[in-house]
Amino acid sequence: MLRRKWIFSLLTLIALLALVILPVAAQDEQPNEGDTEPTKVPVPLSISTTFPSQVIGMGETINFSLALGSDTANQVVSLDVQGLPEGWTANFRGAGRIVKSVYVDTEGIASVDLRVDPPDDEGAGTFQFTVIATGDGTKAELELELTVEEK
């Protein structure tokens, strides 16, 4: 019985010491006044679409619905398309207007449409291009594929 009381007392003492030591150790990790700011960590950014590979007829225009998300920071994200075939046009649309960037917050996902317009005389084939989203110190890329077929 005495041994159980001794073990219980020892465990209680260890728990109390842990409660005192842990907050002190955490305070030591905080920057002191006058220290330089810590290096900014890149903010995760994502870009996705439900249908990254689509098929259209010759002379048709297509819209890709894109979703952009950020896990840790509110940010303005610039949008670009690379690798678009010669003669094709593409623009990002939001709220019925052409946009060049979108605001992404940590509470949800921002959406934007990518309108791709191959030239009317484009022959049949499969074409790849990349959507690039550049935010606060980070970049996300999304490969898209468009197959043009005869009607």
Short mmCIF file of C-alpha atoms in Angstrom, two decimals:
data_model
loop_
_atom_site.label_atom_id
_atom_site.label_comp_id
_atom_site.label_asym_id
_atom_site.label_seq_id
_atom_site.Cartn_x
_atom_site.Cartn_y
_atom_site.Cartn_z
CA MET A 1 0.00 0.00 0.00
CA LEU A 2 2.82 2.37 0.90
CA ARG A 3 4.52 1.51 -2.37
CA ARG A 4 1.37 2.50 -4.37
CA LYS A 5 1.19 5.86 -2.60
CA TRP A 6 4.86 6.44 -3.33
CA ILE A 7 4.37 5.64 -7.07
CA PHE A 8 1.27 7.85 -7.23
CA SER A 9 3.19 10.73 -5.60
CA LEU A 10 6.08 10.29 -8.01
CA LEU A 11 3.78 10.32 -11.06
CA THR A 12 1.98 13.40 -9.75
CA LEU A 13 5.30 15.20 -9.27
CA ILE A 14 6.39 14.32 -12.83
CA ALA A 15 3.08 15.61 -14.23
CA LEU A 16 3.41 18.89 -12.32
CA LEU A 17 6.99 19.36 -13.52
CA ALA A 18 5.86 18.79 -17.09
CA LEU A 19 3.19 21.48 -16.72
CA VAL A 20 5.86 23.95 -15.57
CA ILE A 21 8.66 22.99 -17.98
CA LEU A 22 6.68 22.75 -21.27
CA PRO A 23 5.39 26.36 -21.31
CA VAL A 24 8.87 27.65 -20.48
CA ALA A 25 10.39 25.63 -23.33
CA ALA A 26 7.73 26.95 -25.73
CA GLN A 27 8.55 30.54 -24.72
CA ASP A 28 12.20 29.96 -25.56
CA GLU A 29 11.22 29.19 -29.17
CA GLN A 30 9.57 32.59 -29.64
CA PRO A 31 11.68 35.31 -31.31
CA ASN A 32 13.00 37.95 -28.94
CA GLU A 33 12.27 41.60 -29.44
CA GLY A 34 14.77 43.04 -31.89
CA ASP A 35 15.36 39.70 -33.63
CA THR A 36 14.94 39.64 -37.39
CA GLU A 37 11.67 38.30 -38.79
CA PRO A 38 11.63 34.61 -39.61
CA THR A 39 11.89 33.66 -43.28
CA LYS A 40 8.50 33.61 -44.98
CA VAL A 41 7.39 30.07 -45.78
CA PRO A 42 5.77 29.55 -49.22
CA VAL A 43 2.01 29.24 -49.06
CA PRO A 44 0.52 26.04 -50.50
CA LEU A 45 -1.60 26.68 -53.57
CA SER A 46 -3.69 24.27 -55.62
CA ILE A 47 -5.46 24.39 -58.96
CA SER A 48 -7.79 21.71 -60.31
CA THR A 49 -10.61 20.94 -62.72
CA THR A 50 -13.10 18.10 -62.83
CA PHE A 51 -12.45 17.35 -66.51
CA PRO A 52 -8.80 18.00 -67.46
CA SER A 53 -9.11 16.16 -70.80
CA GLN A 54 -11.99 17.06 -73.10
CA VAL A 55 -13.12 16.56 -76.70
CA ILE A 56 -14.61 19.23 -78.97
CA GLY A 57 -15.60 19.48 -82.62
CA MET A 58 -13.70 21.60 -85.13
CA GLY A 59 -14.57 25.29 -84.82
CA GLU A 60 -15.91 24.94 -81.25
CA THR A 61 -14.90 26.89 -78.17
CA ILE A 62 -14.60 25.26 -74.75
CA ASN A 63 -14.66 26.39 -71.13
CA PHE A 64 -12.67 24.63 -68.40
CA SER A 65 -14.05 25.31 -64.90
CA LEU A 66 -11.05 25.77 -62.60
CA ALA A 67 -10.92 25.72 -58.80
CA LEU A 68 -8.10 27.38 -56.88
CA GLY A 69 -7.43 26.80 -53.20
CA SER A 70 -4.99 27.89 -50.52
CA ASP A 71 -4.48 26.12 -47.20
CA THR A 72 -2.76 28.78 -45.17
CA ALA A 73 -3.06 32.35 -46.48
CA ASN A 74 -5.33 34.74 -48.28
CA GLN A 75 -3.69 35.77 -51.53
CA VAL A 76 -4.12 37.21 -55.01
CA VAL A 77 -3.23 34.56 -57.57
CA SER A 78 -2.07 35.52 -61.08
CA LEU A 79 -3.18 33.26 -63.93
CA ASP A 80 -1.42 32.32 -67.16
CA VAL A 81 -1.52 29.67 -69.91
CA GLN A 82 1.66 28.21 -71.37
CA GLY A 83 2.15 25.92 -74.33
CA LEU A 84 -1.02 26.96 -76.14
CA PRO A 85 -0.81 25.96 -79.83
CA GLU A 86 -0.12 28.73 -82.32
CA GLY A 87 -3.22 30.63 -83.40
CA TRP A 88 -5.27 29.58 -80.35
CA THR A 89 -6.63 32.11 -77.87
CA ALA A 90 -7.35 31.62 -74.20
CA ASN A 91 -8.63 33.90 -71.48
CA PHE A 92 -9.76 33.54 -67.90
CA ARG A 93 -13.30 34.61 -67.05
CA GLY A 94 -14.93 35.51 -63.77
CA ALA A 95 -18.30 37.17 -63.19
CA GLY A 96 -18.76 37.51 -66.96
CA ARG A 97 -15.51 39.42 -67.48
CA ILE A 98 -12.00 38.62 -68.61
CA VAL A 99 -9.73 38.41 -65.53
CA LYS A 100 -5.98 38.05 -65.03
CA SER A 101 -6.01 37.07 -61.37
CA VAL A 102 -8.30 35.75 -58.65
CA TYR A 103 -8.47 36.26 -54.88
CA VAL A 104 -8.14 33.01 -52.94
CA ASP A 105 -8.85 32.86 -49.23
CA THR A 106 -8.30 30.12 -46.67
CA GLU A 107 -12.03 29.62 -46.13
CA GLY A 108 -12.82 28.09 -49.47
CA ILE A 109 -12.07 27.72 -53.10
CA ALA A 110 -12.12 30.44 -55.72
CA SER A 111 -13.43 29.53 -59.15
CA VAL A 112 -12.62 30.88 -62.57
CA ASP A 113 -13.30 29.66 -66.11
CA LEU A 114 -10.67 29.22 -68.78
CA ARG A 115 -12.11 29.81 -72.24
CA VAL A 116 -10.07 28.19 -75.02
CA ASP A 117 -10.77 29.04 -78.65
CA PRO A 118 -8.90 27.08 -81.32
CA PRO A 119 -8.85 28.67 -84.79
CA ASP A 120 -11.73 27.63 -87.07
CA ASP A 121 -9.34 25.94 -89.46
CA GLU A 122 -7.59 23.85 -86.77
CA GLY A 123 -7.24 20.25 -87.87
CA ALA A 124 -8.10 17.22 -85.80
CA GLY A 125 -5.62 16.26 -83.10
CA THR A 126 -4.84 16.20 -79.41
CA PHE A 127 -3.24 19.28 -77.86
CA GLN A 128 -1.76 19.86 -74.39
CA PHE A 129 -1.20 23.12 -72.55
CA THR A 130 -0.61 24.20 -68.96
CA VAL A 131 -2.45 26.57 -66.64
CA ILE A 132 -0.07 28.32 -64.24
CA ALA A 133 -1.29 29.93 -61.01
CA THR A 134 1.26 32.09 -59.18
CA GLY A 135 0.51 33.25 -55.66
CA ASP A 136 2.32 34.50 -52.59
CA GLY A 137 5.69 32.79 -53.00
CA THR A 138 4.32 29.63 -54.60
CA LYS A 139 3.15 28.28 -57.93
CA ALA A 140 0.70 25.58 -59.02
CA GLU A 141 0.42 24.03 -62.47
CA LEU A 142 -2.36 22.08 -64.14
CA GLU A 143 -1.89 20.13 -67.37
CA LEU A 144 -4.92 20.23 -69.69
CA GLU A 145 -5.60 18.25 -72.84
CA LEU A 146 -8.01 19.10 -75.63
CA THR A 147 -8.86 16.76 -78.48
CA VAL A 148 -10.30 18.38 -81.62
CA GLU A 149 -12.36 16.01 -83.79
CA GLU A 150 -14.32 16.33 -86.98
CA LYS A 151 -18.01 16.91 -86.34
#
